[in-house]
PDB file of C-alpha atoms and ligand atoms in Angstrom:
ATOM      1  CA  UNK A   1      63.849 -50.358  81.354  1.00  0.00           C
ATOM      2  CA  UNK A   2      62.940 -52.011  84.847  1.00  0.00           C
ATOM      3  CA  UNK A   3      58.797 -51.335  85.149  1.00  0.00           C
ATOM      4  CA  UNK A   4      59.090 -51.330  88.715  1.00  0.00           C
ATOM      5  CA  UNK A   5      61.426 -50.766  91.412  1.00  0.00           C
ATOM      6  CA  UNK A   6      61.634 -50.730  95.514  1.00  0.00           C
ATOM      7  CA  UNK A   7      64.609 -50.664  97.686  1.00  0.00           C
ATOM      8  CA  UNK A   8      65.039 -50.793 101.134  1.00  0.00           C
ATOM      9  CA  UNK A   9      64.541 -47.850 103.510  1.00  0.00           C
ATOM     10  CA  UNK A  10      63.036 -45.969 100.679  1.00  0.00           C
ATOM     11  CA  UNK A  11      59.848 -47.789  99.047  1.00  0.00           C
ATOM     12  CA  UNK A  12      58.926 -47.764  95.640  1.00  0.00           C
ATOM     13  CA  UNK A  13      60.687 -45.413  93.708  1.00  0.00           C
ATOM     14  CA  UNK A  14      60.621 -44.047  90.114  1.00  0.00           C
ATOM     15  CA  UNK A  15      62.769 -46.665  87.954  1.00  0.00           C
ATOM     16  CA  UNK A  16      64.521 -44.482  86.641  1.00  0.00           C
ATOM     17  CA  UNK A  17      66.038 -43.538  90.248  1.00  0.00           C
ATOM     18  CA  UNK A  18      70.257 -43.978  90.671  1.00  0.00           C
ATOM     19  CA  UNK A  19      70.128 -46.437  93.915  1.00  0.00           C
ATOM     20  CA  UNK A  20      73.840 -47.409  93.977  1.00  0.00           C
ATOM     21  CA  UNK A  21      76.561 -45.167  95.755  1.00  0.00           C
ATOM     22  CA  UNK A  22      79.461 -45.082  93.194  1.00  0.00           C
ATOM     23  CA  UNK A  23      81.469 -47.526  95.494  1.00  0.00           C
ATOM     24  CA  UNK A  24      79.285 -49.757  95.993  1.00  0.00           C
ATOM     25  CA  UNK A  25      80.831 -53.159  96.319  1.00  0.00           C
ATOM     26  CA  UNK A  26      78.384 -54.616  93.844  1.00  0.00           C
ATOM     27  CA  UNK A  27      78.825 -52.897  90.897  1.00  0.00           C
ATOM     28  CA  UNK A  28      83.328 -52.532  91.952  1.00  0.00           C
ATOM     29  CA  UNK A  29      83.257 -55.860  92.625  1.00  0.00           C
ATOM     30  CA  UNK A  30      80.571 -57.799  91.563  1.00  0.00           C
ATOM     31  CA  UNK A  31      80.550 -58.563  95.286  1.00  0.00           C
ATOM     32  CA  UNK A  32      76.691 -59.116  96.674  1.00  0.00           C
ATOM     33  CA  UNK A  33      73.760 -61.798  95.986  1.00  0.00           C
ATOM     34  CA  UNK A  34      70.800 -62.087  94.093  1.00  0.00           C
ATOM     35  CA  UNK A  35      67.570 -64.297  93.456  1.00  0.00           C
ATOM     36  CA  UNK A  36      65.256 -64.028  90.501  1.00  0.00           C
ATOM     37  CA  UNK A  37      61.953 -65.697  91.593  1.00  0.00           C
ATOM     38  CA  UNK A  38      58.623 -66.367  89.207  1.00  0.00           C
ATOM     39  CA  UNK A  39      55.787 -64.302  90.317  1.00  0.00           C
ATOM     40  CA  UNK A  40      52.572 -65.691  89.769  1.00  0.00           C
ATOM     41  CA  UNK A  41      49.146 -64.584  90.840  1.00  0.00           C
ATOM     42  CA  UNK A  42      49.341 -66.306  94.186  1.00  0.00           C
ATOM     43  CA  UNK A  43      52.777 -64.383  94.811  1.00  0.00           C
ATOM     44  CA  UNK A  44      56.099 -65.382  93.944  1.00  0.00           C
ATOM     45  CA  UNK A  45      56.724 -68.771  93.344  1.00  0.00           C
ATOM     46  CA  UNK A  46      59.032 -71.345  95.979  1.00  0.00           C
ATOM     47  CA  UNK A  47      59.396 -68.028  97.524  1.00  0.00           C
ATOM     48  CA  UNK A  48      60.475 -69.917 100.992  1.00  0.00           C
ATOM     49  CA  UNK A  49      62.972 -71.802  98.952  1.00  0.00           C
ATOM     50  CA  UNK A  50      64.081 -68.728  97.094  1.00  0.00           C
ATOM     51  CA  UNK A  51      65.007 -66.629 100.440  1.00  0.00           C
ATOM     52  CA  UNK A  52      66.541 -69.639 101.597  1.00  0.00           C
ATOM     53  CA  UNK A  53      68.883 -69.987  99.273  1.00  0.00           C
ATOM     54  CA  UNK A  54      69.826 -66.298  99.492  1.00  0.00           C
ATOM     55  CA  UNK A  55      70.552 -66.508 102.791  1.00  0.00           C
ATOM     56  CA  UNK A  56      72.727 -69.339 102.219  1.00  0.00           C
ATOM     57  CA  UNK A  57      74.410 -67.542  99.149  1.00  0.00           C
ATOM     58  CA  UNK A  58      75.298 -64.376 101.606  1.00  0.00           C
ATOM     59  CA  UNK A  59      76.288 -66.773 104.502  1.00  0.00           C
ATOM     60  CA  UNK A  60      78.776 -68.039 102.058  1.00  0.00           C
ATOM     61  CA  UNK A  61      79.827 -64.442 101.114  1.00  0.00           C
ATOM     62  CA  UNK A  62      79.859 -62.966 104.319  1.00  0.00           C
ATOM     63  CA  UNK A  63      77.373 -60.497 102.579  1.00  0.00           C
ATOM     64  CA  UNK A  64      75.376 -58.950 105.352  1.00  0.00           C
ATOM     65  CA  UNK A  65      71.852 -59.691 104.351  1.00  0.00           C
ATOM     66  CA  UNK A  66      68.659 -57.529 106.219  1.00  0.00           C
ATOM     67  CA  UNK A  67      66.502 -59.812 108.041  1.00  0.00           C
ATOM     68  CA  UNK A  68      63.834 -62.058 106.233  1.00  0.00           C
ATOM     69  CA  UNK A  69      61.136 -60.441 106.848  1.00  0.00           C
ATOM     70  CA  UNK A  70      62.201 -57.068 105.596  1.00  0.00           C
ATOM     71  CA  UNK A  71      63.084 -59.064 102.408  1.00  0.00           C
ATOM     72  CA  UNK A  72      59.603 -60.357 102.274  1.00  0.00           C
ATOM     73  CA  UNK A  73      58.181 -56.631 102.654  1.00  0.00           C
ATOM     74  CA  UNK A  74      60.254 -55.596 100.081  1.00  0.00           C
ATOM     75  CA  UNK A  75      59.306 -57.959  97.211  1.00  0.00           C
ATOM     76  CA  UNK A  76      55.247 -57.099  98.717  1.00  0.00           C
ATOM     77  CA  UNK A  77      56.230 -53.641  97.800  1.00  0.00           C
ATOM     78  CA  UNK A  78      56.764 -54.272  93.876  1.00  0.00           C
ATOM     79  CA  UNK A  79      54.322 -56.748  93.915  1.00  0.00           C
ATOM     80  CA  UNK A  80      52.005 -54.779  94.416  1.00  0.00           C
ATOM     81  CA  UNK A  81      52.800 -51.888  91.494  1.00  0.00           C
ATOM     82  CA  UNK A  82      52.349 -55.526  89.206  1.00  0.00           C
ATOM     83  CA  UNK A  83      49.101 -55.908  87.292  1.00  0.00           C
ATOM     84  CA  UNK A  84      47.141 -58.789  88.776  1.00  0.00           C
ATOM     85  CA  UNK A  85      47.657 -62.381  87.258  1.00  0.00           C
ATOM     86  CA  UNK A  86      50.565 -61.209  84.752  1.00  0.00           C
ATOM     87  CA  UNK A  87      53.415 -63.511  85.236  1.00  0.00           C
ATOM     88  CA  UNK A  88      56.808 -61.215  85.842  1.00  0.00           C
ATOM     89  CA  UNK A  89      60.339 -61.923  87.140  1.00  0.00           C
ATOM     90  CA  UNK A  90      60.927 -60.888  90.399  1.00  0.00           C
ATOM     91  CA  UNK A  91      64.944 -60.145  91.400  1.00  0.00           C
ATOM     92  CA  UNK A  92      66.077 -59.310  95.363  1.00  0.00           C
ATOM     93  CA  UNK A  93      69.764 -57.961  95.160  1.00  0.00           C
ATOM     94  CA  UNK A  94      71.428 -57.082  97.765  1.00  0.00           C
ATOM     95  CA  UNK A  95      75.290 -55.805  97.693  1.00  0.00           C
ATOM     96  CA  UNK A  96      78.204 -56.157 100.420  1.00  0.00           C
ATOM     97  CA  UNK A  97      77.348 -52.112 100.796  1.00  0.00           C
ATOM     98  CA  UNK A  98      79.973 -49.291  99.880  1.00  0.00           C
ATOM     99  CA  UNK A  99      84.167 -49.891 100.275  1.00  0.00           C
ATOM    100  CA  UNK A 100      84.140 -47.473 103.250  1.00  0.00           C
ATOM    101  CA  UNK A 101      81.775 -49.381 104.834  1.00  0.00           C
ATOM    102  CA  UNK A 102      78.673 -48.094 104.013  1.00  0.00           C
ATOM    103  CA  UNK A 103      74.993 -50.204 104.610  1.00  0.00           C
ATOM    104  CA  UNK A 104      74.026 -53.133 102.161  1.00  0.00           C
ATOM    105  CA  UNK A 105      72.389 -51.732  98.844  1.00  0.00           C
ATOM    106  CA  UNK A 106      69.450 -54.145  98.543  1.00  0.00           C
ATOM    107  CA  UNK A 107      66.242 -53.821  96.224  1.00  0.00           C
ATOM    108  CA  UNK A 108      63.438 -55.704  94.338  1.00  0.00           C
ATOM    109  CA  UNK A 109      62.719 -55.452  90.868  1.00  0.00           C
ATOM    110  CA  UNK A 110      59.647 -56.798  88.887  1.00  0.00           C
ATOM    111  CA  UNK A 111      59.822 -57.627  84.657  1.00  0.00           C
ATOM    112  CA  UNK A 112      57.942 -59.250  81.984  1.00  0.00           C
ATOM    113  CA  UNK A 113      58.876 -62.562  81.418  1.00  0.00           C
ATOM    114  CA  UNK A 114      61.361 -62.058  78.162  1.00  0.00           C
ATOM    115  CA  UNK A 115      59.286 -63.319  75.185  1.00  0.00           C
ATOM    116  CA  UNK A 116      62.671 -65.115  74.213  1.00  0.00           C
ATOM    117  CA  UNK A 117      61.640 -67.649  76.921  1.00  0.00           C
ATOM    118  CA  UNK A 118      58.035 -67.839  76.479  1.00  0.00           C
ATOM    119  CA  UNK A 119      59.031 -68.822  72.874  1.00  0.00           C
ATOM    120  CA  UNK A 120      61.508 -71.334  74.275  1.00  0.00           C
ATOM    121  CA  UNK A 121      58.971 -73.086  76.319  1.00  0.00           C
ATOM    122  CA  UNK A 122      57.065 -73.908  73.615  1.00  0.00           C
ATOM    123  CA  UNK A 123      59.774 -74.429  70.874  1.00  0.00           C
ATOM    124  CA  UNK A 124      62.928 -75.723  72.663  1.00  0.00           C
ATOM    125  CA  UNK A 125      66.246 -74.628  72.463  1.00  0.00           C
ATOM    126  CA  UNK A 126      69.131 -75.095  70.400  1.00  0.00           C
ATOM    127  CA  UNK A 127      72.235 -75.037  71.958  1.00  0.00           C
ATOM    128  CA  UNK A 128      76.155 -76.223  72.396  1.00  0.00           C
ATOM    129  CA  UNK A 129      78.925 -77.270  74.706  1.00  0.00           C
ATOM    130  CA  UNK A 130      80.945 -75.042  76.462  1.00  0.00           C
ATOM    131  CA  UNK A 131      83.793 -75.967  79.034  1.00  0.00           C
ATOM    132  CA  UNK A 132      83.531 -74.000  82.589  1.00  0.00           C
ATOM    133  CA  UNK A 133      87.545 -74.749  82.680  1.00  0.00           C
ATOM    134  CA  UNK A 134      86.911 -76.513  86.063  1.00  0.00           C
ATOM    135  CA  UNK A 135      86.953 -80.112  87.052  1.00  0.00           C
ATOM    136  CA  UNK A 136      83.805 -81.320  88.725  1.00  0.00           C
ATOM    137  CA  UNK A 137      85.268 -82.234  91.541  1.00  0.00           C
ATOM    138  CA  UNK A 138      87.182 -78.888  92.745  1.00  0.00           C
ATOM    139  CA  UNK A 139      84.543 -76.626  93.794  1.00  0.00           C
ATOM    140  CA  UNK A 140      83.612 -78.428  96.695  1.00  0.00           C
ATOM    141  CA  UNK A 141      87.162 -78.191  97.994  1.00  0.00           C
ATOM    142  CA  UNK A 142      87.706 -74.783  97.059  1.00  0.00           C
ATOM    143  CA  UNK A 143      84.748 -73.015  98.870  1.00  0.00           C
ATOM    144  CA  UNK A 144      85.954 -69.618  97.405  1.00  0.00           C
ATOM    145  CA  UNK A 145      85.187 -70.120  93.599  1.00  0.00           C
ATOM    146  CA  UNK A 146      81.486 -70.036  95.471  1.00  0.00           C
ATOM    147  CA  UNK A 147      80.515 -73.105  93.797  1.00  0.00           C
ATOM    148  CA  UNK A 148      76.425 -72.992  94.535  1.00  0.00           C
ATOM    149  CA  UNK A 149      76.174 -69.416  95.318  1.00  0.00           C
ATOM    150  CA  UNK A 150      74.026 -67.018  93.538  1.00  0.00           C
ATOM    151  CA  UNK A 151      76.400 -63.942  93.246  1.00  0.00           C
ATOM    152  CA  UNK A 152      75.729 -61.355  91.220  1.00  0.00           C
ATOM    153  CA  UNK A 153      79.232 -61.907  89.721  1.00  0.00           C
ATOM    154  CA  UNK A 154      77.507 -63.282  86.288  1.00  0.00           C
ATOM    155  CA  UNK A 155      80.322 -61.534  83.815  1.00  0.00           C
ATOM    156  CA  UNK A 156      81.134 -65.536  82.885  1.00  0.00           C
ATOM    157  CA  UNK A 157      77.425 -66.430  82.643  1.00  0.00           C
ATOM    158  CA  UNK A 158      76.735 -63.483  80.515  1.00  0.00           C
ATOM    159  CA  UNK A 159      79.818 -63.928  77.967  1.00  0.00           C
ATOM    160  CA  UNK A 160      78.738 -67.766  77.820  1.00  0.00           C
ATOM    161  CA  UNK A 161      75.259 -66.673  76.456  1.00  0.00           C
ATOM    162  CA  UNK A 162      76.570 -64.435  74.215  1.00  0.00           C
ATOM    163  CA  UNK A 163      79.078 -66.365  72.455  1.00  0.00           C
ATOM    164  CA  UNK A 164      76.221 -69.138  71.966  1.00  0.00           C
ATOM    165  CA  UNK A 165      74.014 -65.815  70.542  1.00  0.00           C
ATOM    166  CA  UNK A 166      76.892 -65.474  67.995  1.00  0.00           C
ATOM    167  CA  UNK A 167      76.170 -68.806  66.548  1.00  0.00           C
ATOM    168  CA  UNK A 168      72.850 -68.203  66.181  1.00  0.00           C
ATOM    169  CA  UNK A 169      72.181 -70.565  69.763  1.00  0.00           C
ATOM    170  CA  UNK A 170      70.050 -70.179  72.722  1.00  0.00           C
ATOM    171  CA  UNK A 171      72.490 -70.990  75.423  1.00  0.00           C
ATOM    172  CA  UNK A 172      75.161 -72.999  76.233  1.00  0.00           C
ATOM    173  CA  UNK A 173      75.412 -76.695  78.461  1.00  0.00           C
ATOM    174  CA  UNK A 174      78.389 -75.894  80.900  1.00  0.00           C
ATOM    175  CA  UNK A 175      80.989 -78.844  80.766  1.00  0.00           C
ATOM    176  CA  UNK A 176      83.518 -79.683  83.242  1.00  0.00           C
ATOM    177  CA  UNK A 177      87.480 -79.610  82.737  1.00  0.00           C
ATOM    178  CA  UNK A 178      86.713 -83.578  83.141  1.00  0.00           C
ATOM    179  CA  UNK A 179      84.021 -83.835  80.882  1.00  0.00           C
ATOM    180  CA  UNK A 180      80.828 -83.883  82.327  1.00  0.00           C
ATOM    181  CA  UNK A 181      77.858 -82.197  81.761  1.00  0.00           C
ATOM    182  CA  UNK A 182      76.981 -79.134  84.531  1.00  0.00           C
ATOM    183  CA  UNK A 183      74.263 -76.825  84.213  1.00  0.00           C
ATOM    184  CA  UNK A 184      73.650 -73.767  81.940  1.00  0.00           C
ATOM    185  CA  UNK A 185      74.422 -70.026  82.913  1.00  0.00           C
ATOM    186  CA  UNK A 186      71.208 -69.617  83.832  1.00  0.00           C
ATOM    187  CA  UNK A 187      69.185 -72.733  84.249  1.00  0.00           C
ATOM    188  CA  UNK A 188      69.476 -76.351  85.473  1.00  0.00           C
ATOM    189  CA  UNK A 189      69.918 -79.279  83.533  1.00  0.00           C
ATOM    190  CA  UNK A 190      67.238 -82.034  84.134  1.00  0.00           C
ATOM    191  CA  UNK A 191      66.821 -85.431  81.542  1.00  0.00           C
ATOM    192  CA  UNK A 192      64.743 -88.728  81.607  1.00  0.00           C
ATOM    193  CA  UNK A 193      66.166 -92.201  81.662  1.00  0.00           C
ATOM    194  CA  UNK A 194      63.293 -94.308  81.400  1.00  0.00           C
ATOM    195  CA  UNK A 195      61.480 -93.726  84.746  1.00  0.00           C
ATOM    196  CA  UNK A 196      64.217 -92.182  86.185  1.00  0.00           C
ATOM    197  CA  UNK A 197      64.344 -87.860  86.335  1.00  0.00           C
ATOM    198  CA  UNK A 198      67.868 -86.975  86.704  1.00  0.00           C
ATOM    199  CA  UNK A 199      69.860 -83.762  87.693  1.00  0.00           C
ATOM    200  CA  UNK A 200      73.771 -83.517  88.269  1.00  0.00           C
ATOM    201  CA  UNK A 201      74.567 -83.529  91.914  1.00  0.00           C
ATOM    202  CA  UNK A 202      75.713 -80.312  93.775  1.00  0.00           C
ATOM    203  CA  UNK A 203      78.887 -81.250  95.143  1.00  0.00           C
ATOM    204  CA  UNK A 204      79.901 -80.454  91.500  1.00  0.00           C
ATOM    205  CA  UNK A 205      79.198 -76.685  92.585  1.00  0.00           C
ATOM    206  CA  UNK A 206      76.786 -76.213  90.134  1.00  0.00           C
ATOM    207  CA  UNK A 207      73.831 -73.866  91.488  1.00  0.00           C
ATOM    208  CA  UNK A 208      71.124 -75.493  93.545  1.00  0.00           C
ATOM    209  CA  UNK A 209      67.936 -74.741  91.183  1.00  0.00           C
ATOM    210  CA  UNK A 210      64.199 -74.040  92.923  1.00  0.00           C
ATOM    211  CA  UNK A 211      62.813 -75.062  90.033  1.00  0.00           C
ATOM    212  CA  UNK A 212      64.758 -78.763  88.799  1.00  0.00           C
ATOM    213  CA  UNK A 213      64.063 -79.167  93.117  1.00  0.00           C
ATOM    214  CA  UNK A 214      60.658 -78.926  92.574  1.00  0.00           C
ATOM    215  CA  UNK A 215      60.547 -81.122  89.621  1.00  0.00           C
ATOM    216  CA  UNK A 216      62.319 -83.998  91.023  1.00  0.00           C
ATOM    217  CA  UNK A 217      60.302 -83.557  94.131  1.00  0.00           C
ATOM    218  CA  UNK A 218      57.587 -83.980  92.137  1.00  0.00           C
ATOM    219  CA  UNK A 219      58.500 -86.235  89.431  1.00  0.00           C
ATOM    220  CA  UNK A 220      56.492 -89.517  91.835  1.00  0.00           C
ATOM    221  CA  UNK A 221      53.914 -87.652  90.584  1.00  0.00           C
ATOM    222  CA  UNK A 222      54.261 -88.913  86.782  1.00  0.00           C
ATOM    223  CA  UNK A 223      55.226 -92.201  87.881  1.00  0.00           C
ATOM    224  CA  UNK A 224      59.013 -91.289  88.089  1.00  0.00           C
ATOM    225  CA  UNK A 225      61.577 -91.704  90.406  1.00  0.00           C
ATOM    226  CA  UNK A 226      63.986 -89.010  91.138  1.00  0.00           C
ATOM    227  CA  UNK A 227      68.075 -89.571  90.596  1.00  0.00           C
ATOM    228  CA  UNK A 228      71.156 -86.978  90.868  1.00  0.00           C
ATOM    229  CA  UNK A 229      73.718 -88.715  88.178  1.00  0.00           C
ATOM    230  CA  UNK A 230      76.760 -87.558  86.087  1.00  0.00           C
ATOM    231  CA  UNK A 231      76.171 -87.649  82.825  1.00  0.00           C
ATOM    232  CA  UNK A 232      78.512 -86.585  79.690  1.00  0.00           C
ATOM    233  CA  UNK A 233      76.915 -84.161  76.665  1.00  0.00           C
ATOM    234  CA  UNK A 234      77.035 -87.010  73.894  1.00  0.00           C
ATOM    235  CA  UNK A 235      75.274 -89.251  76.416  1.00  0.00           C
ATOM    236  CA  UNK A 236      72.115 -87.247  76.585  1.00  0.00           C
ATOM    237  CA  UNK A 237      71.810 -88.056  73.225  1.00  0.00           C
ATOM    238  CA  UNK A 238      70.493 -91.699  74.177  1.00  0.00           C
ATOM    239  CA  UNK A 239      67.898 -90.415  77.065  1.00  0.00           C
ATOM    240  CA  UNK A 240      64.404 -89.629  76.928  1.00  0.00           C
ATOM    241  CA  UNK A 241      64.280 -86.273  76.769  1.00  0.00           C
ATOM    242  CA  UNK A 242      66.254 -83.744  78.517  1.00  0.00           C
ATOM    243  CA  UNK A 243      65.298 -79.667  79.423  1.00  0.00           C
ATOM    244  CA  UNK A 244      66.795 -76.862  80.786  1.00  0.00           C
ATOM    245  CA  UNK A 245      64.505 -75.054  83.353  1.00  0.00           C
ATOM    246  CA  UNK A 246      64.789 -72.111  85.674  1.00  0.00           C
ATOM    247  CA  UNK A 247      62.443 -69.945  87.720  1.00  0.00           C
ATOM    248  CA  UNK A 248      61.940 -67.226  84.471  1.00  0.00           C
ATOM    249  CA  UNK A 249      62.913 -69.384  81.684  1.00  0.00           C
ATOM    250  CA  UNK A 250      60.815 -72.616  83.383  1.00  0.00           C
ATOM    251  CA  UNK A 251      60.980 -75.875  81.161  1.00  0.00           C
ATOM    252  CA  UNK A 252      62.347 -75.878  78.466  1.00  0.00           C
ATOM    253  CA  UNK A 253      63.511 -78.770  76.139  1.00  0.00           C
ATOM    254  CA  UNK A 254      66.681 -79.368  74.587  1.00  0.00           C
ATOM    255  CA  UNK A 255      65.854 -79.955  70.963  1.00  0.00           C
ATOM    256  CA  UNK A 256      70.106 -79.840  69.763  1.00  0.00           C
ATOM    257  CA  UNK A 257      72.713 -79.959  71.702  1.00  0.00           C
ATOM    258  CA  UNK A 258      76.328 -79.513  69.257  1.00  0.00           C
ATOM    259  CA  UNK A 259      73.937 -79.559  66.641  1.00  0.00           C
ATOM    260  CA  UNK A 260      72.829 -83.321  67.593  1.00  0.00           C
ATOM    261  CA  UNK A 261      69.314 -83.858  67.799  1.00  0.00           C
ATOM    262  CA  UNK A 262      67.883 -85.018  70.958  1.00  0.00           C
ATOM    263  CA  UNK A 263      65.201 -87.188  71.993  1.00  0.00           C
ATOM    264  CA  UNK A 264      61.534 -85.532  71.873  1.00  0.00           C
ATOM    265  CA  UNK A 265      59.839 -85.995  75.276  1.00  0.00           C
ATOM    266  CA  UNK A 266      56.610 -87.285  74.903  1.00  0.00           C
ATOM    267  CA  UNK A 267      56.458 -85.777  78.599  1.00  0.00           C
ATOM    268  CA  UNK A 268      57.018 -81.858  78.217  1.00  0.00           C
ATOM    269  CA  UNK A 269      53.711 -80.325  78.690  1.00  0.00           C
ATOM    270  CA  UNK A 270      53.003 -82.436  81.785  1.00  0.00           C
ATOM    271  CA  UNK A 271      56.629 -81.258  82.853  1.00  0.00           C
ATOM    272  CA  UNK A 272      55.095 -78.107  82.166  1.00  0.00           C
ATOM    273  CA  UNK A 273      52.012 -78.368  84.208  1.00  0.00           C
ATOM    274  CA  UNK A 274      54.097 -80.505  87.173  1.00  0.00           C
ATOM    275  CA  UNK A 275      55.804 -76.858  87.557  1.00  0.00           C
ATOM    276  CA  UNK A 276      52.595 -75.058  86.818  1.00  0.00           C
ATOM    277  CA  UNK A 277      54.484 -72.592  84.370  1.00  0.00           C
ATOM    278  CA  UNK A 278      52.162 -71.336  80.927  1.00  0.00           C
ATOM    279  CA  UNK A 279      53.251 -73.228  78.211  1.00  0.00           C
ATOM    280  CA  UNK A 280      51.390 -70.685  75.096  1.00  0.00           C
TER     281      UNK A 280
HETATM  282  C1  PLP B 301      73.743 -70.853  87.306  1.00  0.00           C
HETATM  283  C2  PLP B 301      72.288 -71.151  87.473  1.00  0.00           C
HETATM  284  N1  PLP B 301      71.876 -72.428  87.506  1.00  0.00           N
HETATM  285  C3  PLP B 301      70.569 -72.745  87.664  1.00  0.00           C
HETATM  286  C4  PLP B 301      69.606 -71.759  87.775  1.00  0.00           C
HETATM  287  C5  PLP B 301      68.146 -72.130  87.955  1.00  0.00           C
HETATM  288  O1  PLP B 301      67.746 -71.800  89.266  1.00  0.00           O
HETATM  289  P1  PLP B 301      66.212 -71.540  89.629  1.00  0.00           P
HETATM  290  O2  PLP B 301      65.448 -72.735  89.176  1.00  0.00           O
HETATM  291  O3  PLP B 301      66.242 -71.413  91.106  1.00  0.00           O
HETATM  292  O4  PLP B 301      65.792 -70.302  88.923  1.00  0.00           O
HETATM  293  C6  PLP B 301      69.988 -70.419  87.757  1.00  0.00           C
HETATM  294  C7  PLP B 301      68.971 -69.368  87.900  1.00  0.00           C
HETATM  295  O5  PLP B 301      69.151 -68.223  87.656  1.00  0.00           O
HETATM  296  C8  PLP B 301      71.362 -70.100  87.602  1.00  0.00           C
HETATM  297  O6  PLP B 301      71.769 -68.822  87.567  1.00  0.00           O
END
């Protein structure tokens, strides 16, 4: 159950509360955008970056969104029903509203971390290949299969995850209709060439991540240089180490990928401590 919830125009309310009107365009439609940010005990982590890219996510969707700063108010408003200093994940949602029209639903909910992750930072992950069924070159043409948008429209992200869960995996690596290696449902894909941190570039519509952005922004910082590159799966075999990381899972290694070993970063903690996320 959600341990705390607030939603605009109302406050914090009981989590238990029913918030959605029945035709609300989120739940009919999967129609509305979302962030899930890191909250820390300083406040939630690359919030700026966070509310940017929501606001670019609705732009795209013609989603309505209520001005920043009542955004900003809201997530203060769970924040503080958190217990000091505990890490949590922090979501803003906010829906198109109902199908007659009705006002945006938007609110802010605050979790634990899932222990699955906190394991997965320190253990890695084990996971496979799974085509998206796109090419990745055709999102950037074809602005409505909201390549880079954070909808809540996650049905494919979710069934991904499970059908790695039935094999006994922790997630999938998304793979294009050409071959090349994406992102995950929910996490970016970041890997180590020598000196050289890489990511796969947007224009492939893959989702912008806050936290491979702050990484490679970073990365000068252990002596690396920063590179967006296309890569395919069996070539990450031969890097240096590659991760999946995301604002709740943050870094995590890839350990097997197809049930290939990959290379063991001498690097990970210091990955770790470059995003500032607890590694025990
Ligand atoms: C599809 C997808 N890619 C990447 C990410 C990682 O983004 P961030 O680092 O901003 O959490 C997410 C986060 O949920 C995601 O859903």
């Amino acid at each position: 159950m959600t341990r705390v919830l607030a939603v605009l125009g109302k406050g914090v309310v009981d989590p238990e509360t029913p918030i959605l009107p029945a035709d609300d365009l989120g739940v009919l439609r999967g129609d509305g955008v979302f962030e899930t940010m890191h909250l820390r005990p300083d406040g939630p982590w690359l919030f700026d970056a966070h509310l940017d890219r929501m606001e670019r996510s609705a732009a795209r969707m013609d989603v309505p969104l209520p001005p920043r700063a009542a955004l900003v108010e809201l997530a203060a408003l769970a924040r503080a029903e958190w217990p000091d200093g505990a890490e949590g994940a922090l979501r803003l949602v906010c829906t198109r509203g109902t199908e007659t029209g009705g006002p945006v639903t938007c609110y802010a909910t605050l979790n634990p971390i899932p222990a699955e992750f906190q394991r997965q930072r320190r253990e890695g992950l084990r996971i496979a290949t799974a085509t998206l069924g796109v090419s990745s070159q055709v999102r950037g043409d074809a602005p409505w299969l909201l390549g880079g948008v954070k909808s809540i429209s996650y049905g494919v992200n979710m069934a991904s995850q499970r059908w790695a869960a039935r094999q006994g995996l922790d997630d999938v690596l998304w793979v294009s209709a050409d071959g090349y290696a994406l992102e995950a449902p929910t996490s970016t894909l970041l890997w180590l060439d020598g000196d050289v941190f890489c990511t796969v570039p947007t224009s492939t519509g893959i989702l912008p991540g806050t936290t491979g952005r702050h990484l490679l922004d970073h990365a000068h910082e252990l002596g690396w240089r920063a590179e967006e590159r296309m890569i395919r799966p069996t070539e990450l075999e031969s890097t240096d180490g590659a991760w999946l990381v995301s604002s709740a899972r943050g870094v995590a290694a890839i350990k097997e990928l197809d049930s290939a070993k990959l290379p063991e970063s001498q690097h990970h903690t210091q990955l770790q401590q470059l995003g500032g996320f607890p590694s025990a």
